[in-house]
CSV table of C-alpha atoms and ligand atoms in Angstrom, one decimal:
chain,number,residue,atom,x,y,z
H,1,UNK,CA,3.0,19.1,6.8
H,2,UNK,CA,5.5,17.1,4.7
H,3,UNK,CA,5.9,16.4,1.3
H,4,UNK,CA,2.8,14.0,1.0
H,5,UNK,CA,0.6,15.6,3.0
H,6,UNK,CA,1.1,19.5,1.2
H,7,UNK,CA,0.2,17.4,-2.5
H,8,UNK,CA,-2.7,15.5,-1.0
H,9,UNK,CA,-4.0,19.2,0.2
H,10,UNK,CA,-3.4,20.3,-2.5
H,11,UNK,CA,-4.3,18.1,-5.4
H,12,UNK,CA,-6.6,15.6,-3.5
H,13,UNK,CA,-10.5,15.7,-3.7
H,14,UNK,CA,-12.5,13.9,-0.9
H,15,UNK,CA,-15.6,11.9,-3.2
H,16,UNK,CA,-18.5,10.8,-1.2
H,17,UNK,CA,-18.2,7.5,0.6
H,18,UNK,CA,-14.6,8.2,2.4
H,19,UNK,CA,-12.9,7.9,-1.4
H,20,UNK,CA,-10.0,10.3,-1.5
H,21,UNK,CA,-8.9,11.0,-5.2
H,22,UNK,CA,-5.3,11.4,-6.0
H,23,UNK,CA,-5.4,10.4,-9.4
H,24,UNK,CA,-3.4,13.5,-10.2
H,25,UNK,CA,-0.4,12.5,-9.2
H,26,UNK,CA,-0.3,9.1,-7.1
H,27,UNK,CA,-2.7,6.1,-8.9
H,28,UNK,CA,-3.2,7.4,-12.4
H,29,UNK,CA,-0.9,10.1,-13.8
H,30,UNK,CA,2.2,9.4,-11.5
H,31,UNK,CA,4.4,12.1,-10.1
H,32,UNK,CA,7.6,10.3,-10.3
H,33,UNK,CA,10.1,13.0,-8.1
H,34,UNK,CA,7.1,12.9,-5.4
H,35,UNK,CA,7.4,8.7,-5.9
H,36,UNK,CA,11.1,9.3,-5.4
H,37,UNK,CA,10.8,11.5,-2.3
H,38,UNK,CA,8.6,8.5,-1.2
H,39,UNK,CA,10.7,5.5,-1.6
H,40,UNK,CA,13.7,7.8,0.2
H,41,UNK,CA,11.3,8.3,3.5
H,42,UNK,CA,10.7,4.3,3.7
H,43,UNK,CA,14.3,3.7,3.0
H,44,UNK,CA,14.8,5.6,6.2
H,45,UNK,CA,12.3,4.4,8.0
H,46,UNK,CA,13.2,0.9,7.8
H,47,UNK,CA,16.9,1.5,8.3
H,48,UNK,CA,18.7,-1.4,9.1
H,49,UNK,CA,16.2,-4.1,8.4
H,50,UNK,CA,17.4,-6.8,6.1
H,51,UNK,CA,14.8,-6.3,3.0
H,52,UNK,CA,15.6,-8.0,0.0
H,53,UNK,CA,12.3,-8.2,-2.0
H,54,UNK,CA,9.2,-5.4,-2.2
H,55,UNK,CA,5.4,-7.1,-2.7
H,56,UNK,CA,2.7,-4.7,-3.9
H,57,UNK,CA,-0.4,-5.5,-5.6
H,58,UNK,CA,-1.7,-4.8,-8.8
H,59,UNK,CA,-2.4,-2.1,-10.4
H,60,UNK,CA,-1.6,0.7,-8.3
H,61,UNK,CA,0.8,-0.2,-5.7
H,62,UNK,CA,3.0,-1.2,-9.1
H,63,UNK,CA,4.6,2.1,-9.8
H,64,UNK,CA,5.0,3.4,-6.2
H,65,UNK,CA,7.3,0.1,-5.2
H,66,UNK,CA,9.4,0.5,-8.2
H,67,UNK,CA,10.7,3.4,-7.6
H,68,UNK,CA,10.7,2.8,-3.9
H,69,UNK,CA,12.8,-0.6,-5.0
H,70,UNK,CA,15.5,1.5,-6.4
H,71,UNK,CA,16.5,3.2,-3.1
H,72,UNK,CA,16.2,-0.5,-1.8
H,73,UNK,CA,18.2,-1.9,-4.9
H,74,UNK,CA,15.5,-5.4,-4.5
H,75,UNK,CA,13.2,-6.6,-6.9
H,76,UNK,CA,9.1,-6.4,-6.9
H,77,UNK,CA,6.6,-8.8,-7.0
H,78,UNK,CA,3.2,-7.7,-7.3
H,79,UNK,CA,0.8,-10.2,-6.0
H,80,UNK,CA,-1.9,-10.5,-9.6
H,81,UNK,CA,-5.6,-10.2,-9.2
H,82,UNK,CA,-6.7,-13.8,-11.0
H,83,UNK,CA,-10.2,-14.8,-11.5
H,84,UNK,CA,-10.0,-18.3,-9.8
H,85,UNK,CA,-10.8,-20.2,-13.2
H,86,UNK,CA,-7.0,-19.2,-13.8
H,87,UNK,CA,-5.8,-20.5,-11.2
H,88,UNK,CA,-3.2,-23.2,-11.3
H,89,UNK,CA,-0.7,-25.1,-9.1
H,90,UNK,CA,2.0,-23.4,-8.0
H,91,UNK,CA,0.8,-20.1,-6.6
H,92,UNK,CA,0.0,-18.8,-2.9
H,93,UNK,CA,-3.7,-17.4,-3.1
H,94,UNK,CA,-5.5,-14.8,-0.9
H,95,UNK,CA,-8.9,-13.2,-0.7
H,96,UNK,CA,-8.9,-9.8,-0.6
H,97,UNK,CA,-12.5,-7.5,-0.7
H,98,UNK,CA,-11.7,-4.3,-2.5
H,99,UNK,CA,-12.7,-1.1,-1.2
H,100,UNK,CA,-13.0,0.2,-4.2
H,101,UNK,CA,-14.7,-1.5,-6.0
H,102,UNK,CA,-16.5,-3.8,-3.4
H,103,UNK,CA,-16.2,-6.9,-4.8
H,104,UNK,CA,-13.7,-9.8,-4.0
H,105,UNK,CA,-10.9,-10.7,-5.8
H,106,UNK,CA,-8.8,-13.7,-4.9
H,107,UNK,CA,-5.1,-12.5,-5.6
H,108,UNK,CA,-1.8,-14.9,-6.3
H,109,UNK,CA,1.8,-14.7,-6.0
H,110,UNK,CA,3.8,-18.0,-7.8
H,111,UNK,CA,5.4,-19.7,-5.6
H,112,UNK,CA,8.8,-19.3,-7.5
H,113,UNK,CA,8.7,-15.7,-6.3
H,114,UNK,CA,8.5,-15.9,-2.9
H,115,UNK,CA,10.5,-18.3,-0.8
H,116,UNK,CA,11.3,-18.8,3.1
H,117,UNK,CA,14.9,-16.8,2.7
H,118,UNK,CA,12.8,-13.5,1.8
H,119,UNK,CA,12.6,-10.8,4.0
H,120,UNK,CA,9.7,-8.3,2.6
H,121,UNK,CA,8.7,-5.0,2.5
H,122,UNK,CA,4.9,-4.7,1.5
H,123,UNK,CA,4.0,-1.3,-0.2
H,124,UNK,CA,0.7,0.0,-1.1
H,125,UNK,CA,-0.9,3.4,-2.2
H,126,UNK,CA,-3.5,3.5,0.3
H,127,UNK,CA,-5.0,1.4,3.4
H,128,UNK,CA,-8.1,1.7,4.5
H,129,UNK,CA,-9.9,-1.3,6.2
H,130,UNK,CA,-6.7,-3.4,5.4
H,131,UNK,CA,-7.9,-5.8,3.4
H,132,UNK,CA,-5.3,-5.7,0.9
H,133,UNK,CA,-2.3,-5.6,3.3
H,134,UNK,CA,-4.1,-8.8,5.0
H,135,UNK,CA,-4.3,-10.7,1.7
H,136,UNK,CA,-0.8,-9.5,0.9
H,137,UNK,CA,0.5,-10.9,4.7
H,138,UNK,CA,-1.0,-13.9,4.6
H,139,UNK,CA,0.9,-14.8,1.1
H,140,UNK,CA,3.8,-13.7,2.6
H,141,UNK,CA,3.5,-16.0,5.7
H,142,UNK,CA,2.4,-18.9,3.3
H,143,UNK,CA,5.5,-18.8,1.4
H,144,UNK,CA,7.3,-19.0,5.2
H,145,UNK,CA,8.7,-15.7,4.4
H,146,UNK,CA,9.2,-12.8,6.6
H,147,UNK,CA,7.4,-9.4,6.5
H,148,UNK,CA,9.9,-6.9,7.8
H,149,UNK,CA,7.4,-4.2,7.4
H,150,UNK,CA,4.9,-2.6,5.5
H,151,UNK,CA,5.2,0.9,3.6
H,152,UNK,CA,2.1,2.5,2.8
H,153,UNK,CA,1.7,6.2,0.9
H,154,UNK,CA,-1.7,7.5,2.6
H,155,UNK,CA,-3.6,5.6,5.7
H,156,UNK,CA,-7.4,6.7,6.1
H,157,UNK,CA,-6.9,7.1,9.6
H,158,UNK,CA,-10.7,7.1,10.4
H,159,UNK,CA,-11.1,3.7,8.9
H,160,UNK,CA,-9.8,0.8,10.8
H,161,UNK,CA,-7.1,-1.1,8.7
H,162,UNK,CA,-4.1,0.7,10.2
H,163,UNK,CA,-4.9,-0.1,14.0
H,164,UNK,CA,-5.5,-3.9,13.3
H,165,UNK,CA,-2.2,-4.1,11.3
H,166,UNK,CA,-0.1,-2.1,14.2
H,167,UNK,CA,-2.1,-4.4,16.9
H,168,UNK,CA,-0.7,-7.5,14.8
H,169,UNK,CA,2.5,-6.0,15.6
H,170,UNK,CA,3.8,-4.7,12.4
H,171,UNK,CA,6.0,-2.0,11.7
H,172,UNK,CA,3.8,0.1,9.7
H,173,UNK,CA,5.1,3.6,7.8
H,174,UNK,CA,2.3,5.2,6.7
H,175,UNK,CA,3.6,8.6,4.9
H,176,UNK,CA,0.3,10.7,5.5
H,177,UNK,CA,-2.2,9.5,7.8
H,178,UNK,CA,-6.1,11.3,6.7
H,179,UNK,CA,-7.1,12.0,10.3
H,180,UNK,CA,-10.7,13.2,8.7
H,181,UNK,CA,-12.5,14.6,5.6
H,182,UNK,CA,-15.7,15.9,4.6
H,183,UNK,CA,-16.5,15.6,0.8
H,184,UNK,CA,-19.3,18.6,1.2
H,185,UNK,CA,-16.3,21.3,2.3
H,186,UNK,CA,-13.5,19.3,0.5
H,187,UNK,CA,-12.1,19.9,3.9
H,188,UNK,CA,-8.8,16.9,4.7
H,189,UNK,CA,-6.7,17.2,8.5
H,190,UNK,CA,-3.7,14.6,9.2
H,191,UNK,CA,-2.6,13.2,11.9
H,192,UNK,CA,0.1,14.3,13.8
H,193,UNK,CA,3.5,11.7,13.0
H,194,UNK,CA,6.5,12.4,15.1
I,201,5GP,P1,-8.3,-1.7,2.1
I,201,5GP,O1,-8.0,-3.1,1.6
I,201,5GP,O2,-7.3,-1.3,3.1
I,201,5GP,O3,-9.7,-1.6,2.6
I,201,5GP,O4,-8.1,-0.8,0.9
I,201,5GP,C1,-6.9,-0.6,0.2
I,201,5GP,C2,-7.1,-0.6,-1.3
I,201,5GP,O5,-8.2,0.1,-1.7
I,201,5GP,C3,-5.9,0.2,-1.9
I,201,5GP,O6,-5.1,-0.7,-2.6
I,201,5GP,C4,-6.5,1.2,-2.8
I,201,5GP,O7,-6.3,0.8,-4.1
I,201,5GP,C5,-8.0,1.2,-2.5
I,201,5GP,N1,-8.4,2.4,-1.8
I,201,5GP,C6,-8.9,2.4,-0.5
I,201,5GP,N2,-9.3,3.6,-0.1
I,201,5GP,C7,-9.1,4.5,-1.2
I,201,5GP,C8,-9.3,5.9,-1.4
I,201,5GP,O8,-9.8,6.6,-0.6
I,201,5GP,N3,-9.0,6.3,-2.6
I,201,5GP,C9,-8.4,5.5,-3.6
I,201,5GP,N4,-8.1,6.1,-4.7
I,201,5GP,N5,-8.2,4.2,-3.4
I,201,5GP,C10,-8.5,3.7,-2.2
């Protein structure tokens, strides 16, 4: 197991409906070392690709891709969940259906911040059916930028998100992938990552 995976078994709780809890240390108190640890394994993983700016989206992804942008030395935008009465000019807009809370949310990204010179990592806490990294790729191709990959802390491998982003041909870094997990036993296997 690495780093990820031995807190997850440790601190995570599997909740009924496929909800894995890791408000312990990843999306509500944050362990910044283990954030750390993260952002080193991504800058490693994308080795030699020509990043310069990290999108997220709000609220979670937030502190995981600032501390990832340190090993990057890039800024982050985090694409803002807006009510569409809010919306004005200017802005690249997506849909995105939480999973969480199972409701839609159209999300926005000012056109300022995101031009066709950017080359972008996307980072996220968790993917599950991939609506968020969809919403997040297609602002990212609206601005005419390029996604040069897409950094994710724990893929629910039993849910399909992660094979419809690989199929689109992304690189995809997911840093524990939840093979299974049974909220009666608590009981949580990974997959296997080379
Ligand atoms: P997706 O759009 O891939 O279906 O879901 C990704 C988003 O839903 C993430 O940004 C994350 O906030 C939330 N999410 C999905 N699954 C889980 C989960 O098992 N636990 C927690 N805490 N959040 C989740």
């Amino acid at each position: 197991m690495n780093f990820l995976e031995e807190k997850i078994a440790k601190e995570g709780t599997v909740k009924e409906g496929n909800v894995l809890k890791v408000d312990n240390f990843l999306n509500h108190q944050m362990d910044i070392p283990l954030f750390n640890e993260m952002g080193k394994e991504w800058k490693r993983r994308f080795a030699g690709k020509p990043i310069n700016k990290i999108l997220t989206i709000e609220a979670s992804g937030i502190g995981i891709a600032c501390i990832a942008a340190q090993q990057f030395d890039v800024p982050v935008v985090f694409a803002k969940k807006a009510k569409s009465i809010n919306i004005e000019g200017e802005v690249y807009v997506a849909e995105v259906e939480s999973f969480t809370h199972k409701c839609k949310n159209q999300v926005i990204v000012a056109e300022k911040f995101l031009t066709p010179q950017d080359h972008v990592l996307i980072i996220d806490d968790f993917l599950a059916n991939g609506y968020a990294l969809q919403g997040l790729i297609q602002i990212v191709q609206s601005a005419g930028a390029t996604v040069e990959g897409i950094g994710i802390a724990i893929e629910k491998g039993f849910q399909p998100g992660g094979r419809v982003i690989r199929n689109l041909g992304y690189q995809l870094e997911s840093l524990a992938i939840v093979e299974a997990m049974d909220w009666k036993t608590g009981a949580i296997t990974f997959r296997e990552q080379g």
